[in-house]
């Protein structure tokens, strides 16, 4: 076939490139090299170009050459060898490096099937095992291992692992802080490596930066820490609070600080303090480092200080102790403001730190306190004598709740006399003698004590309600509301929203038939407290000094569910209040 469209024959002696892509078996040597005027495939043989017959379907491993479209005009797709030339990668035979002569368009048997894990596109053919390639003027053998994934991701992972200590802090999510300001407002900011889009905030710089110097002191707790670690961290936090209120720190401003991970749950919480020295005295830093040296046991508090720069940026400078080198500042981290989360970070941790949803959760806390609080073992022995599941009798059980000095004692006594009911109190008399001891402990221990007292009262309620009505002076609602108001920093807007699971009654605790909440105005309550002349508890003093705390307790009472609280105004006379209480009992317990 000769004409103007027929290509010129290649020079003799040119080594064949056919079969270069598919290995020693010579697969695909019938692959067309050039096309005719109509795009038909042609092959060179015996000094001329001939049309190539369509391969048998058993030999079809890729779309035909015609499906790929004609070659561009004037650009040959590949130069082919002359007859008698040897292949570069042929199988056995003679000539070249183990090559064999090419004898024209010979028919080959169908090739063996390819492995399932070996795939290639129609325009790209796989290299043969042991193919040679040229790079920088040298030939190298590159053995091909089929079915193995590229090693680049693994290599990158290993290379990144070499610097994990250096860049691990940058890859981790930012640490966020909630700082409680005067007026029970919260300021949220994040600490991490400098981000490309971070902008300096003058508000944060003015809050933590100069004039003066601010220090953060937090107590770390591992995410999977048990009750023993939580108790140790809580006791250390309380000890630090007492030490930061005296000595060289008395001239400094002390504020509540909560460290958390955004969306990290309860495991990343750290309670701490922000200490601001308005005079930036070096004695404050020295006293803080000496305070850390006095805490050799784990967990050791984490100390950092804040420093500004001329660009109005604020940086946190962590302090670490190096063996043989003492305390040193390790790097610096940018401080930027962050939006307030939808839910207060401490709410997810409340079931483990104060509002225990079941008996065993509170029992595990006191079990971790038996080594330093001998009375904890006595409380646990009384709890173990109570059955785990108790049933209420046929008579009603009424609980009367309220803040101190709202008339609970008077109302409960009057109602029990009117209904000829049994009067019980929580905590019960068998453990109330140790109340002062546990009131001086951190919140997690104090709330565990009161929670277990509720289960002891529940066993007494089950016995007495089978014979007569039962009136209870405070119960689970009192324990939960004070824990929520204490642990959730900020104002009313930071409390868990209504219908949150934290307001639900524990499933393993005996449920009363009615809960009444006595309320009076703040002014009248203060007058009643002053008229008592009795020693006030820590919580009573907090209720008087902090009106926001009192409001949080009242709102938490009103959000309790299953059962909820029926509010009764206890401001009128004693007879009027008794009449309203009896009316509520008659309407809800019949």
XYZ file of C-alpha atoms in Angstrom:
590
model
C 0.000 0.000 0.000
C 1.878 2.980 -1.302
C 0.627 6.459 -1.856
C 0.912 9.918 -0.516
C -0.730 8.902 2.720
C 1.519 5.939 3.296
C 4.327 6.665 5.750
C 7.930 6.049 4.929
C 9.469 2.794 6.023
C 11.717 2.997 9.070
C 15.428 2.549 8.772
C 16.723 -0.997 9.054
C 18.491 -1.832 12.255
C 16.335 0.299 14.493
C 15.719 -1.685 17.641
C 12.077 -2.474 18.242
C 10.087 -0.776 20.924
C 7.159 -3.104 20.469
C 6.421 -5.044 23.619
C 8.347 -2.567 25.726
C 5.308 -1.802 27.829
C 3.995 -5.322 28.443
C 6.953 -7.471 29.295
C 8.851 -10.464 28.110
C 5.826 -12.321 26.690
C 5.447 -9.688 24.002
C 1.816 -8.904 24.817
C 0.267 -6.278 22.623
C 2.737 -6.456 19.681
C -0.247 -6.123 17.375
C -0.947 -2.731 18.827
C -1.210 -0.322 15.814
C 1.546 2.190 15.486
C 0.078 4.452 12.738
C -3.304 5.073 11.164
C -4.515 5.438 7.600
C -6.372 8.344 5.999
C -9.664 7.263 7.611
C -8.095 6.545 10.976
C -7.900 2.791 10.368
C -5.085 0.985 12.219
C -2.101 -0.182 10.163
C 0.969 -2.221 10.845
C 4.300 -2.433 9.018
C 5.335 -5.766 7.520
C 7.510 -6.905 4.603
C 8.391 -3.370 3.596
C 4.795 -2.107 3.441
C 1.950 -0.900 5.683
C -1.061 -3.203 5.909
C -4.425 -2.856 7.678
C -4.480 -4.628 11.003
C -7.352 -7.097 11.477
C -9.447 -6.661 14.607
C -8.185 -8.915 17.416
C -10.229 -11.754 18.774
C -12.292 -10.777 21.798
C -10.126 -12.991 23.985
C -7.198 -10.701 23.133
C -9.019 -7.455 23.838
C -7.703 -5.939 27.022
C -8.293 -2.303 26.193
C -10.346 -0.222 23.752
C -9.289 -0.473 20.141
C -6.976 2.052 18.668
C -9.765 3.370 16.469
C -11.734 4.261 19.567
C -8.889 6.478 20.651
C -9.245 8.629 17.539
C -6.857 9.308 14.683
C -3.352 10.472 15.271
C -2.625 14.163 14.686
C -1.577 14.953 11.167
C 2.141 14.976 10.602
C 2.957 13.514 14.004
C 3.731 9.765 13.908
C 2.742 7.971 17.058
C 5.805 5.724 17.220
C 8.649 4.647 14.968
C 8.637 0.892 14.333
C 11.573 -1.391 13.561
C 12.463 -2.874 10.245
C 12.114 -6.598 9.564
C 14.843 -8.590 11.158
C 15.394 -6.144 13.971
C 15.502 -7.520 17.478
C 13.339 -6.455 20.361
C 14.869 -4.769 23.347
C 12.848 -6.708 25.889
C 11.948 -9.883 24.080
C 11.783 -13.297 25.619
C 14.157 -16.086 24.580
C 15.928 -16.426 21.264
C 19.066 -14.752 20.015
C 20.015 -11.224 19.303
C 20.584 -8.298 21.591
C 20.100 -8.943 25.276
C 18.101 -12.105 25.032
C 15.822 -10.607 22.353
C 14.328 -12.393 19.386
C 13.875 -11.346 15.771
C 10.641 -9.694 14.759
C 9.003 -11.594 11.859
C 6.124 -9.267 10.959
C 2.523 -9.424 12.076
C 2.639 -12.892 13.597
C -0.385 -14.141 15.500
C 0.103 -14.731 19.198
C -1.930 -16.952 21.508
C -4.280 -15.218 23.982
C -2.336 -13.824 26.941
C -2.886 -15.173 30.464
C -5.358 -13.200 32.603
C -3.963 -10.388 34.697
C -4.197 -10.506 38.519
C -7.275 -8.884 40.023
C -5.234 -6.339 41.927
C -3.526 -5.122 38.731
C -5.479 -2.475 36.817
C -4.437 0.040 34.198
C -6.158 2.607 32.060
C -6.662 2.188 28.273
C -4.061 4.836 27.494
C -1.468 3.598 29.948
C 0.072 0.148 29.940
C 1.827 -1.377 32.955
C 5.590 -1.725 33.004
C 7.134 -5.133 32.948
C 8.973 -6.674 35.889
C 12.554 -5.598 35.869
C 12.103 -2.836 33.273
C 14.955 -0.459 32.693
C 14.628 3.268 32.722
C 17.031 6.079 32.038
C 17.659 8.833 34.524
C 20.588 11.240 34.611
C 22.306 9.293 31.826
C 22.364 5.979 33.727
C 20.443 2.743 33.335
C 19.035 1.252 36.491
C 16.987 -1.829 37.179
C 13.687 -0.965 38.855
C 11.973 -4.189 39.912
C 8.210 -3.797 39.895
C 6.195 -5.360 42.704
C 2.608 -5.729 41.596
C -0.257 -5.099 43.970
C 1.697 -3.006 46.462
C 0.457 0.449 47.320
C 2.712 3.481 46.991
C 4.945 4.066 49.962
C 4.786 7.847 49.829
C 2.056 8.197 52.515
C 3.949 5.858 54.824
C 7.149 7.761 54.227
C 5.459 11.056 54.958
C 3.977 9.637 58.124
C 7.383 8.478 59.301
C 8.959 11.800 58.477
C 6.227 13.635 60.334
C 6.660 11.311 63.289
C 10.257 12.423 63.658
C 9.048 15.894 64.557
C 6.001 14.880 66.520
C 7.375 16.418 69.664
C 7.982 19.698 67.870
C 4.754 19.987 65.911
C 2.368 17.926 68.030
C 1.231 21.033 69.820
C 0.430 22.717 66.519
C -1.575 19.748 65.202
C -3.668 19.403 68.376
C -6.891 21.383 68.695
C -6.533 24.709 70.482
C -6.943 24.882 74.241
C -9.774 27.177 75.214
C -10.225 29.036 78.479
C -13.313 30.428 80.159
C -12.398 33.292 82.487
C -14.983 34.468 85.013
C -14.997 38.257 85.228
C -16.627 40.555 87.784
C -20.375 40.540 87.348
C -20.404 36.770 86.656
C -19.621 37.220 82.958
C -17.340 34.876 81.025
C -14.561 35.698 78.559
C -13.517 32.870 76.215
C -10.139 32.760 74.497
C -7.947 30.120 72.862
C -4.243 29.427 73.232
C -2.227 27.763 70.487
C 0.467 28.278 67.888
C 0.153 31.360 65.716
C -2.521 30.842 63.076
C -2.345 32.551 59.656
C -5.744 34.219 60.092
C -5.341 35.205 63.739
C -5.812 38.877 64.440
C -4.691 40.759 67.528
C -7.549 41.726 69.826
C -7.016 44.803 71.990
C -9.701 43.554 74.389
C -7.805 40.364 75.199
C -4.518 42.236 75.434
C -6.057 44.729 77.872
C -7.609 41.930 79.916
C -4.482 39.795 80.357
C -1.582 41.916 79.175
C 0.223 44.985 80.518
C 0.119 47.064 82.592
C 0.827 44.440 85.175
C 1.282 40.733 84.514
C -1.149 37.817 84.527
C -0.460 34.174 85.377
C -2.571 31.071 84.751
C -2.410 28.145 87.160
C -4.379 24.989 86.310
C -4.616 21.441 87.611
C -4.502 18.827 84.817
C -6.663 15.711 84.951
C -6.326 12.931 82.365
C -9.347 12.267 80.165
C -9.583 8.628 81.306
C -8.771 9.401 84.939
C -10.725 7.534 87.577
C -12.253 8.801 90.789
C -8.953 8.671 92.687
C -7.270 11.042 90.208
C -10.279 13.347 90.226
C -10.266 13.497 94.014
C -6.528 14.281 94.121
C -6.941 17.033 91.540
C -9.895 18.522 93.444
C -7.989 18.562 96.723
C -4.962 20.142 95.035
C -7.200 22.793 93.483
C -8.668 23.608 96.882
C -5.211 23.773 98.503
C -3.988 26.145 95.797
C -7.003 28.365 96.379
C -6.172 28.687 100.073
C -2.510 29.452 99.334
C -3.287 32.045 96.650
C -5.368 34.036 99.118
C -2.524 34.762 101.511
C 1.138 35.746 101.616
C 2.626 37.593 98.625
C -0.498 36.888 96.539
C -2.859 38.972 98.668
C -2.251 42.078 96.564
C -3.085 40.189 93.343
C -6.477 39.737 91.701
C -7.686 36.131 91.739
C -10.238 34.913 89.213
C -11.734 31.569 88.298
C -10.352 29.902 85.161
C -11.591 26.816 83.311
C -9.556 25.130 80.577
C -11.379 22.964 78.040
C -11.131 21.522 74.546
C -13.763 22.658 72.023
C -16.043 19.681 71.490
C -13.687 17.468 73.534
C -16.159 16.508 76.237
C -15.420 16.209 79.888
C -11.975 14.608 79.496
C -10.129 17.847 78.690
C -11.411 19.959 81.610
C -8.921 21.637 83.913
C -9.938 23.883 86.794
C -7.573 26.671 87.701
C -7.033 30.333 88.463
C -5.936 33.533 86.790
C -3.649 35.586 89.013
C -3.096 39.187 87.953
C -0.342 41.208 89.577
C -1.008 44.912 88.850
C 2.573 45.858 89.836
C 4.330 43.100 87.867
C 6.552 42.267 90.805
C 9.253 39.605 90.285
C 8.411 38.311 93.770
C 5.064 37.052 92.452
C 6.743 34.861 89.851
C 9.232 33.556 92.403
C 6.437 32.744 94.836
C 4.511 30.867 92.147
C 7.553 28.781 91.209
C 8.137 28.002 94.882
C 4.497 26.987 95.128
C 4.986 24.510 92.279
C 8.105 23.096 93.952
C 5.969 22.417 97.031
C 3.691 20.165 94.922
C 6.002 17.332 93.847
C 3.239 14.731 93.684
C 1.103 14.194 90.603
C -0.742 15.994 89.251
C 1.563 18.990 89.316
C -0.075 22.352 88.497
C 0.706 23.981 85.172
C 1.958 27.532 85.218
C 2.046 30.041 82.394
C 2.307 33.808 82.129
C 0.974 36.254 79.566
C 3.024 38.841 77.717
C 2.144 41.428 75.054
C 4.139 42.744 72.092
C 4.192 46.050 70.149
C 1.666 44.640 67.641
C -1.013 44.350 70.355
C -0.747 40.579 70.291
C -0.912 38.545 73.483
C 1.263 35.490 74.072
C 1.183 32.756 76.669
C 4.594 31.603 77.932
C 4.416 28.154 79.605
C 6.809 27.226 82.386
C 8.319 23.738 82.655
C 10.813 22.209 85.017
C 13.916 20.724 83.370
C 16.056 18.278 85.296
C 19.193 20.047 86.426
C 18.096 23.348 84.856
C 15.233 24.382 87.097
C 12.175 26.192 85.769
C 12.370 27.474 82.196
C 9.954 29.099 79.763
C 9.244 26.745 76.878
C 8.140 28.477 73.691
C 5.201 30.813 73.363
C 1.614 30.495 72.139
C -0.693 33.089 70.672
C -3.835 34.064 72.612
C -6.913 34.900 70.533
C -10.582 35.360 71.458
C -13.093 32.642 70.543
C -16.896 32.653 70.528
C -18.748 31.317 73.533
C -19.840 27.664 73.173
C -23.528 26.842 73.069
C -23.265 24.788 76.284
C -21.095 25.583 79.279
C -17.994 23.309 79.094
C -18.448 21.962 82.637
C -21.985 20.653 82.069
C -20.771 17.439 80.434
C -18.604 16.749 83.481
C -21.334 17.274 86.098
C -22.442 13.588 86.234
C -18.901 12.737 87.360
C -18.208 15.711 89.630
C -21.381 16.681 91.481
C -24.744 15.638 90.063
C -24.294 11.881 90.288
C -26.936 10.027 88.243
C -26.665 6.772 90.201
C -25.585 5.403 93.520
C -22.378 3.703 92.384
C -20.992 6.926 90.900
C -21.161 8.685 94.282
C -19.946 5.610 96.136
C -16.779 5.408 93.995
C -15.850 8.950 95.020
C -16.080 8.250 98.764
C -14.224 4.982 98.232
C -11.267 7.049 96.992
C -11.427 9.210 100.159
C -11.162 6.482 102.793
C -7.368 6.859 103.087
C -7.557 10.457 104.365
C -11.183 10.719 105.612
C -11.884 7.874 108.085
C -15.556 8.875 108.283
C -15.963 8.011 104.606
C -15.649 4.314 105.433
C -18.398 4.605 108.041
C -20.691 6.266 105.498
C -19.988 3.526 102.960
C -20.788 0.818 105.511
C -24.189 2.401 106.158
C -24.841 2.677 102.415
C -23.941 -0.981 101.853
C -26.578 -1.994 104.403
C -29.303 -0.367 102.281
C -30.883 -2.420 99.482
C -30.064 -1.277 95.986
C -33.695 -1.184 94.866
C -36.462 -0.019 97.213
C -40.189 0.443 96.652
C -42.405 3.142 98.093
C -45.329 2.112 100.264
C -48.998 2.969 99.741
C -48.833 6.284 101.666
C -47.715 9.529 100.013
C -44.168 10.909 100.234
C -43.858 14.721 100.236
C -40.510 16.540 99.949
C -40.178 20.185 101.003
C -37.282 22.094 99.456
C -36.031 25.676 99.629
C -33.120 27.934 100.481
C -32.052 28.465 104.060
C -34.370 30.666 106.112
C -37.409 30.055 103.904
C -39.365 28.296 106.656
C -38.671 24.655 105.808
C -38.229 23.517 109.398
C -41.447 25.191 110.563
C -43.512 24.003 107.591
C -42.286 20.397 107.683
C -43.013 20.105 111.388
C -46.474 21.625 111.005
C -47.387 19.448 108.008
C -46.193 16.251 109.683
C -48.316 17.057 112.735
C -51.378 17.811 110.612
C -51.084 14.630 108.511
C -49.739 12.451 111.334
C -46.779 11.707 109.085
C -43.221 10.623 109.763
C -40.671 13.436 109.432
C -37.291 12.571 107.858
C -34.317 14.755 106.983
C -31.528 14.521 104.464
C -28.771 13.913 105.309
C -30.161 11.488 107.893
C -29.266 11.665 111.550
C -26.968 8.645 111.298
C -24.462 10.606 109.159
C -25.357 14.260 109.917
C -22.735 14.237 112.691
C -20.025 14.195 109.963
C -21.590 16.953 107.898
C -19.070 19.579 109.014
C -16.157 17.359 107.971
C -17.422 16.888 104.415
C -18.505 20.518 104.041
C -14.843 21.516 104.229
C -13.910 19.194 101.337
C -14.029 19.989 97.597
C -17.330 19.901 95.742
C -16.908 16.393 94.327
C -16.458 14.913 97.834
C -19.121 17.062 99.468
C -21.739 16.181 96.839
C -20.895 12.488 97.019
C -21.552 12.591 100.757
C -24.957 14.255 100.338
C -25.889 11.985 97.411
C -25.265 8.834 99.444
C -27.240 10.395 102.299
C -30.220 10.527 99.929
C -29.977 6.762 99.313
C -29.892 6.099 103.065
C -33.013 8.264 103.463
C -34.646 6.384 100.571
C -34.392 3.105 102.480
C -36.049 4.757 105.500
C -38.771 6.216 103.267
C -39.544 2.769 101.876
C -40.064 1.398 105.385
C -42.096 4.295 106.784
C -44.303 4.894 103.736
C -45.789 1.438 104.190
C -47.280 2.567 107.542
C -47.972 6.317 107.255
C -47.342 9.425 105.116
C -43.748 10.659 105.001
C -42.499 14.277 104.987
C -38.869 14.768 103.951
C -36.894 17.949 104.723
C -34.740 18.260 101.566
C -33.864 15.450 99.193
C -32.108 14.956 95.837
C -33.201 18.300 94.322
C -31.267 20.189 96.987
C -28.080 18.215 96.306
C -28.305 18.711 92.536
C -29.183 22.410 92.478
C -26.329 23.491 94.747
C -23.858 21.403 92.737
C -25.006 22.952 89.444
C -24.899 26.511 90.805
C -21.424 25.948 92.283
C -19.739 24.229 89.340
C -21.229 26.229 86.454
C -19.399 29.552 86.441
C -20.907 32.739 85.096
C -24.482 33.991 85.332
C -27.959 32.612 84.782
C -27.478 32.435 81.028
C -24.714 29.852 81.474
C -26.872 27.313 83.321
C -27.878 24.164 81.425
C -31.026 24.887 79.426
C -34.419 23.687 80.558
C -35.189 19.994 79.915
C -31.484 19.119 79.964
C -30.792 15.553 81.228
C -28.913 16.980 84.223
C -32.284 18.007 85.724
C -33.695 14.464 85.580
C -34.268 12.373 88.704
C -31.858 9.412 89.181
C -33.386 6.127 88.077
C -32.146 4.098 91.045
C -33.403 6.543 93.715
C -36.852 6.296 95.284
C -39.070 8.990 93.759
C -41.445 11.093 95.937
C -45.049 11.858 95.083
C -44.753 15.626 95.508
C -41.942 18.201 95.811
C -42.773 21.656 97.215
C -40.367 24.591 96.839
C -40.698 27.363 99.446
C -39.612 30.824 98.309
C -39.344 34.219 100.012
C -37.970 37.579 98.942
C -34.200 38.099 99.394
C -34.749 40.913 101.905
C -37.011 38.851 104.152
C -34.713 35.888 103.977
C -31.790 38.048 105.146
C -33.854 39.286 108.092
C -34.691 35.740 109.118
C -31.036 34.682 108.938
C -29.955 37.604 111.120
C -32.697 36.808 113.623
C -31.532 33.228 114.011
C -28.110 34.104 115.414
C -26.789 30.727 114.250
C -23.502 29.895 112.568
C -23.881 29.956 108.801
C -22.486 27.357 106.449
C -20.214 28.157 103.500
C -23.120 27.889 101.085
C -25.312 30.153 103.229
C -22.574 32.779 103.236
C -22.277 32.457 99.461
C -26.041 32.926 99.078
C -25.862 36.173 101.056
C -22.745 37.594 99.402
C -23.540 36.620 95.810
C -27.021 37.339 94.525
C -26.204 35.656 91.202
C -25.419 32.423 93.016
C -28.744 32.582 94.827
C -30.584 33.144 91.563
C -28.815 30.202 89.941
C -29.925 27.941 92.797
C -33.530 29.129 92.495
C -33.612 28.717 88.694
C -32.082 25.238 88.964
C -34.800 24.279 91.438
C -37.488 25.421 89.019
C -35.959 23.473 86.104
C -35.972 20.141 87.918
C -38.120 17.508 86.230
C -39.605 14.093 86.899
C -40.736 15.205 89.448
C -40.734 18.970 89.191
C -41.079 21.479 92.016
C -44.357 23.163 92.947
C -43.527 26.704 94.082
C -45.151 27.965 97.285
C -44.756 31.561 98.456
C -43.619 31.327 102.092
C -43.729 35.082 102.767
C -47.241 35.230 104.400
C -47.985 34.152 107.951
C -47.287 30.661 109.222
C -50.972 29.681 109.149
C -51.416 30.906 105.589
C -48.351 29.018 104.360
C -49.510 25.831 106.103
C -52.913 26.134 104.477
C -51.373 26.520 100.982
C -49.082 23.536 101.554
C -51.915 21.268 102.701
C -53.970 22.360 99.704
C -51.127 21.392 97.329
C -50.804 17.991 99.009
C -54.532 17.332 98.783
C -54.667 18.307 95.075
C -51.613 16.292 93.972
C -51.526 13.219 96.237
C -55.123 11.959 95.963
